[in-house]
PDB file of C-alpha atoms in Angstrom:
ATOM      1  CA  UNK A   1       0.000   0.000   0.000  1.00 43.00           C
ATOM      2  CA  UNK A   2       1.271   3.841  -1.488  1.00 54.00           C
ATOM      3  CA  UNK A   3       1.069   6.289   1.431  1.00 56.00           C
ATOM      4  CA  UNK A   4       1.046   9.696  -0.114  1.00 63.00           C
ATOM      5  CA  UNK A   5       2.423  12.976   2.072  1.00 62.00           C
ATOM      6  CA  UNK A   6      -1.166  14.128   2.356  1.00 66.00           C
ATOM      7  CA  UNK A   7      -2.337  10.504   4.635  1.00 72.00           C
ATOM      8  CA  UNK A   8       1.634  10.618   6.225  1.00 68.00           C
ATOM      9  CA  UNK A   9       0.608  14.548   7.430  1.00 71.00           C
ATOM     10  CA  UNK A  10      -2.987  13.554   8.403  1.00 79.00           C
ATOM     11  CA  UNK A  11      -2.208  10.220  10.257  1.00 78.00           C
ATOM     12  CA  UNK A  12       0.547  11.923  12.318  1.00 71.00           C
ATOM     13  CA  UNK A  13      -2.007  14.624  12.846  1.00 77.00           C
ATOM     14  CA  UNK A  14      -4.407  11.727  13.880  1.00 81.00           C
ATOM     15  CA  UNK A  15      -1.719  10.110  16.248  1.00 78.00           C
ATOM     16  CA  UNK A  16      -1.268  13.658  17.754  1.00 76.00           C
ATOM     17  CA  UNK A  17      -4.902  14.220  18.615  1.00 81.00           C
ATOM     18  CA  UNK A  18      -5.086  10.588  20.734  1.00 84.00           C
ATOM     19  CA  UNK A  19      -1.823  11.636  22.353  1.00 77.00           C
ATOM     20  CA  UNK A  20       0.556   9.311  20.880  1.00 76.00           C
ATOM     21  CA  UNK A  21       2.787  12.128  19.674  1.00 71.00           C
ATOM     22  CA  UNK A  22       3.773  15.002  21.679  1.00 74.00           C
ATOM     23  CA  UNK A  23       3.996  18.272  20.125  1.00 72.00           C
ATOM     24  CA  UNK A  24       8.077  18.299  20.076  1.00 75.00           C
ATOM     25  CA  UNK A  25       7.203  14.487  17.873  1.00 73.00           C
ATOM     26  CA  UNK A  26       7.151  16.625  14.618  1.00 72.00           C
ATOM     27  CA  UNK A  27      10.844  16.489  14.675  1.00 78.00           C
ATOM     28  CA  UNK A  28      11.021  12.764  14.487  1.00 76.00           C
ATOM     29  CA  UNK A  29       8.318  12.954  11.717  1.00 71.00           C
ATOM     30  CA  UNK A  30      10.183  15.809   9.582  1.00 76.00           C
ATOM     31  CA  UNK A  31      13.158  13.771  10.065  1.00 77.00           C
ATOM     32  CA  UNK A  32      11.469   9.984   8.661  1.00 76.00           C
ATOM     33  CA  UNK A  33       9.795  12.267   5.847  1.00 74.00           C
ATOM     34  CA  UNK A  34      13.018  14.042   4.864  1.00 74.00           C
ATOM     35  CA  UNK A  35      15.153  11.889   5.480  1.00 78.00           C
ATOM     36  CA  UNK A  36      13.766   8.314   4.762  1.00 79.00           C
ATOM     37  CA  UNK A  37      10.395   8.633   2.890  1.00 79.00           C
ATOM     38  CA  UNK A  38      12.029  11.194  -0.071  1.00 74.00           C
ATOM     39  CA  UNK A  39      15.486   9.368  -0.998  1.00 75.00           C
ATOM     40  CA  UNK A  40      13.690   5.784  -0.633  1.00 77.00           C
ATOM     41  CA  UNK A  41      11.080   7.266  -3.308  1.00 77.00           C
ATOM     42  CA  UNK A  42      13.998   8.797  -5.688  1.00 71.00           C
ATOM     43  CA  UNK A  43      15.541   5.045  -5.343  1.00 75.00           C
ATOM     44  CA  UNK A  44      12.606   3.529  -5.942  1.00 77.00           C
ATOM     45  CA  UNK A  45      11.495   5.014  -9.128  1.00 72.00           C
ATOM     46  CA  UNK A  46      15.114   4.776 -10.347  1.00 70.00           C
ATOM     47  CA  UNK A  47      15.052   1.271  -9.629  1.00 75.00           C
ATOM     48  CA  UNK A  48      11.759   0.047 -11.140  1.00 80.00           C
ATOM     49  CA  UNK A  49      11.544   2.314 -13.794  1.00 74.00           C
ATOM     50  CA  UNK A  50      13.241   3.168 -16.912  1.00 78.00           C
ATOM     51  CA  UNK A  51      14.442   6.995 -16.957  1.00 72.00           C
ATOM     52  CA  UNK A  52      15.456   8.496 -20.120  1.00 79.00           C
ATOM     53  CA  UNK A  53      19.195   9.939 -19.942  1.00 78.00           C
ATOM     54  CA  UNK A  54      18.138  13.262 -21.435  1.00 86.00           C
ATOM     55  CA  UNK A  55      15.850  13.945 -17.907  1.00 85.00           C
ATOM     56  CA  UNK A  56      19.657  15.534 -17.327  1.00 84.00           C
ATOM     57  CA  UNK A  57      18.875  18.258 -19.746  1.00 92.00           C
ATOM     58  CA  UNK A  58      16.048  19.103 -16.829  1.00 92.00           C
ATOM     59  CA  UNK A  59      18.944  20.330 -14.057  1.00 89.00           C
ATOM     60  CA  UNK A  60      19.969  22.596 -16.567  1.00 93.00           C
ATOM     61  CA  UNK A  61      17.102  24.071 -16.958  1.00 94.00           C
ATOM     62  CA  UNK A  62      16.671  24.834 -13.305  1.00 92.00           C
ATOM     63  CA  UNK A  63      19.701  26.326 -13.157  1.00 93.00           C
ATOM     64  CA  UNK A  64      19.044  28.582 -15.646  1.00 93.00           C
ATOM     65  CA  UNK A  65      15.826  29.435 -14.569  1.00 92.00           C
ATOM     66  CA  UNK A  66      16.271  30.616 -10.931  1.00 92.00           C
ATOM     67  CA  UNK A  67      19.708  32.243 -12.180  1.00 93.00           C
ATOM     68  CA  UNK A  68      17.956  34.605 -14.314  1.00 94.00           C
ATOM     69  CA  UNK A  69      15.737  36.451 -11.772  1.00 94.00           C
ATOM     70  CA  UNK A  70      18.798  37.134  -9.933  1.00 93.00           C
ATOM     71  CA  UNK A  71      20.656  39.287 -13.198  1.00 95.00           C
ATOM     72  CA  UNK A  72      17.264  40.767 -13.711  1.00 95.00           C
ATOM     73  CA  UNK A  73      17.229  42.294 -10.280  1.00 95.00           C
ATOM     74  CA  UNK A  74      20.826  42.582 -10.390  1.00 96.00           C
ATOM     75  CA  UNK A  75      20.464  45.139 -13.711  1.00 96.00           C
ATOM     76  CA  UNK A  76      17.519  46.394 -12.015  1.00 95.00           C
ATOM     77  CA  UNK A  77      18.637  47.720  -8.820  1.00 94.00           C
ATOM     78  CA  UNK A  78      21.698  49.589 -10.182  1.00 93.00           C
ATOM     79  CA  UNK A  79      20.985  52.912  -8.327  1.00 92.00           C
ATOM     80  CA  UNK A  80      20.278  51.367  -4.957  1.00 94.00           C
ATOM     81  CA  UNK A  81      22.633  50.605  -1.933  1.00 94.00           C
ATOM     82  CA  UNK A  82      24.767  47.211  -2.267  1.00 93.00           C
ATOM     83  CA  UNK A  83      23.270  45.722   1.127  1.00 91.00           C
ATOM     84  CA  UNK A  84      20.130  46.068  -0.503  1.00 94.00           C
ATOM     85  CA  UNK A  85      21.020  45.038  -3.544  1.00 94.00           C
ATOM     86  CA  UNK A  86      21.852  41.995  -2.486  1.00 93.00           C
ATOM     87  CA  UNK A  87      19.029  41.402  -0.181  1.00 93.00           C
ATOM     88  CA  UNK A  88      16.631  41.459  -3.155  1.00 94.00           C
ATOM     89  CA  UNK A  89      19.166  39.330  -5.134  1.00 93.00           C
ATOM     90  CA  UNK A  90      18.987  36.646  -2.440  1.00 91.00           C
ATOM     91  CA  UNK A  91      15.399  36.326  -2.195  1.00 92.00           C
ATOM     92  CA  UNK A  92      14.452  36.750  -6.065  1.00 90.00           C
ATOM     93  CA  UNK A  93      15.851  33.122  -7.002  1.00 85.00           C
ATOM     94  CA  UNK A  94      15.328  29.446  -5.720  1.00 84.00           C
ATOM     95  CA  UNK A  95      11.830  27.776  -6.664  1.00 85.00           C
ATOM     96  CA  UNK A  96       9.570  26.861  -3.259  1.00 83.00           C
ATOM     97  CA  UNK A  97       9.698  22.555  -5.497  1.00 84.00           C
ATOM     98  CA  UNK A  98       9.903  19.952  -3.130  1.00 78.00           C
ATOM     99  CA  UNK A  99       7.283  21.924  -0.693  1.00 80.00           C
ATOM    100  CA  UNK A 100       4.784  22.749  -2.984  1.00 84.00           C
ATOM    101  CA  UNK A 101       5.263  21.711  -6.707  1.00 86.00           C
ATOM    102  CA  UNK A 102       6.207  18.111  -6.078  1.00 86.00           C
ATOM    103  CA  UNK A 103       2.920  17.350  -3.914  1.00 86.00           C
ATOM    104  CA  UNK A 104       0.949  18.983  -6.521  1.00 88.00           C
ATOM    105  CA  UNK A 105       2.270  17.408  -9.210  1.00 89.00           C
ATOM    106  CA  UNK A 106       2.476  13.517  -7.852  1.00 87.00           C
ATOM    107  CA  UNK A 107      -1.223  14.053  -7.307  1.00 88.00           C
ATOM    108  CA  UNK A 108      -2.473  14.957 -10.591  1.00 91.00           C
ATOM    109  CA  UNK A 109      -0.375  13.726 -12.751  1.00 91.00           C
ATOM    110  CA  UNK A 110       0.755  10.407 -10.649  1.00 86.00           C
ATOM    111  CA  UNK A 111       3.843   9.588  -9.453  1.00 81.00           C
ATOM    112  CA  UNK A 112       5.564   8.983 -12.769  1.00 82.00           C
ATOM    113  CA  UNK A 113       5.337  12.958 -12.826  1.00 87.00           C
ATOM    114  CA  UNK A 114       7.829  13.161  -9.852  1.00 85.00           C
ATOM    115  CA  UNK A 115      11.254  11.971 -11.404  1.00 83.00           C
ATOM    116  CA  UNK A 116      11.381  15.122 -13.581  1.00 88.00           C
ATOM    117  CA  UNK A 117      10.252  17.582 -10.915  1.00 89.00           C
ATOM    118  CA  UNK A 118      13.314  16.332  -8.608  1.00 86.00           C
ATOM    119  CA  UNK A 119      15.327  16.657 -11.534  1.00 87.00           C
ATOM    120  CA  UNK A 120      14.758  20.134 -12.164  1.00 90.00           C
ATOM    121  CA  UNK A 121      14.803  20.884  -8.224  1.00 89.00           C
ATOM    122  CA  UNK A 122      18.769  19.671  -8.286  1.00 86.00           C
ATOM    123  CA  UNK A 123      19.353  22.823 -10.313  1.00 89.00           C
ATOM    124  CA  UNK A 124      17.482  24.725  -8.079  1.00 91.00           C
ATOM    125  CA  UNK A 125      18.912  23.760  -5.197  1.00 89.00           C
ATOM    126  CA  UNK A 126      22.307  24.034  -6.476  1.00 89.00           C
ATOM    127  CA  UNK A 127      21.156  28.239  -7.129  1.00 91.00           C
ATOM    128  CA  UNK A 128      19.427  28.460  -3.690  1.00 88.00           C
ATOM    129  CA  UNK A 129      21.779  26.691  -1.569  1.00 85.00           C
ATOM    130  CA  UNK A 130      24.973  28.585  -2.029  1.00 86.00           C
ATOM    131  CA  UNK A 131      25.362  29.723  -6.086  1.00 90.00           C
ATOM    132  CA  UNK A 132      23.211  32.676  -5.398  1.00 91.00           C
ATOM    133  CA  UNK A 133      25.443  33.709  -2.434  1.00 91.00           C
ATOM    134  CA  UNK A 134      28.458  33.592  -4.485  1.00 91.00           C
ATOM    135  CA  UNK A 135      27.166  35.026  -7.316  1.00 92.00           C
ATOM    136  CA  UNK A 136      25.907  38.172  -5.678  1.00 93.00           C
ATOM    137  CA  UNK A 137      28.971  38.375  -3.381  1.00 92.00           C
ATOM    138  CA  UNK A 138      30.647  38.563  -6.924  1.00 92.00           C
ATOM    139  CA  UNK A 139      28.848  40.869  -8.778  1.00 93.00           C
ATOM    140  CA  UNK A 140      28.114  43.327  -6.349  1.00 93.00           C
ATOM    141  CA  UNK A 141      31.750  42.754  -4.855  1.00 89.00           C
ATOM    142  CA  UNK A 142      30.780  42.440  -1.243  1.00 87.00           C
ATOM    143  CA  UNK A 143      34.582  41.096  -0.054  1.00 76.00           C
ATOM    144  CA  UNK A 144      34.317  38.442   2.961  1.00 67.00           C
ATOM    145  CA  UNK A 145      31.860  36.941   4.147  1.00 60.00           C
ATOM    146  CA  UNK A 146      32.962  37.046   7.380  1.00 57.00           C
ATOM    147  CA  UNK A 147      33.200  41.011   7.104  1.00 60.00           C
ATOM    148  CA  UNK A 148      30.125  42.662   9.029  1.00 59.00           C
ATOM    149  CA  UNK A 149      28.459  45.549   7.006  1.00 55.00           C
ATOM    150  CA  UNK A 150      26.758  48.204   9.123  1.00 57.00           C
TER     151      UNK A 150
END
């Protein structure tokens, strides 16, 4: 039997009402869903199915596309102070995927749909977990980054 996020999220709410779970329990269950349930699904469909190589092409793709908002605000904020600059830099790239998009999309359009939604949330989270940190630092020349702006 499939358990989808949606019964995961309402059982543990379920278990929580009868006092099973404690409210600090949400950390265990974060930690089974992030850390167990996710990966064993990406092995999973990489072991039973049969994934086109050019699924690649996907990670590209979502590289590109969460780079681009941050040149666009990066051309677009020319006048404006570098520490605030980069604060709009930082928070005009990196796609809200796994969250929102995969759920969405595995319920839909089935769970066939997921494999290239992961794939294009690799080149997101390449861009929102430390490329768009070094590419502002860069263009807007912000020095170290242990260096504390006032």
């Amino acid at each position: 039997m499939k358990l989808c996020a949606h019964c995961l999220c309402c059982m543990v709410i379920l278990l929580k009402r009868i006092h099973i779970f404690s409210d600090k329990s949400y950390k265990v269950v974060q930690g089974l869903v992030f850390n167990l349930t996710l990966p064993c699904a990406i092995v999973m469909s990489f072991a039973t199915n049969k994934h086109p190589m050019n699924l690649l092409w996907l990670v590209v793709f979502g590289l590109f596309a969460c780079m681009i908002p941050l040149f666009i605000v990066y051309f677009g904020s020319r006048g404006d102070e570098p520490r605030y600059r980069a604060y709009q830099m930082l928070n005009a790239s990196g796609l809200n995927i796994g969250a929102f998009c995969l759920p969405v999309v595995q319920t839909f359009m089935g769970p066939s749909a997921g494999l290239p939604v992961i794939m294009l949330d690799i080149g997101n989270a390449i861009i929102a977990t430390a490329a768009s940190l070094t590419i502002t630092r860069s263009l807007l020349h912000l020095g170290s980054p242990t260096k504390t702006y006032r």
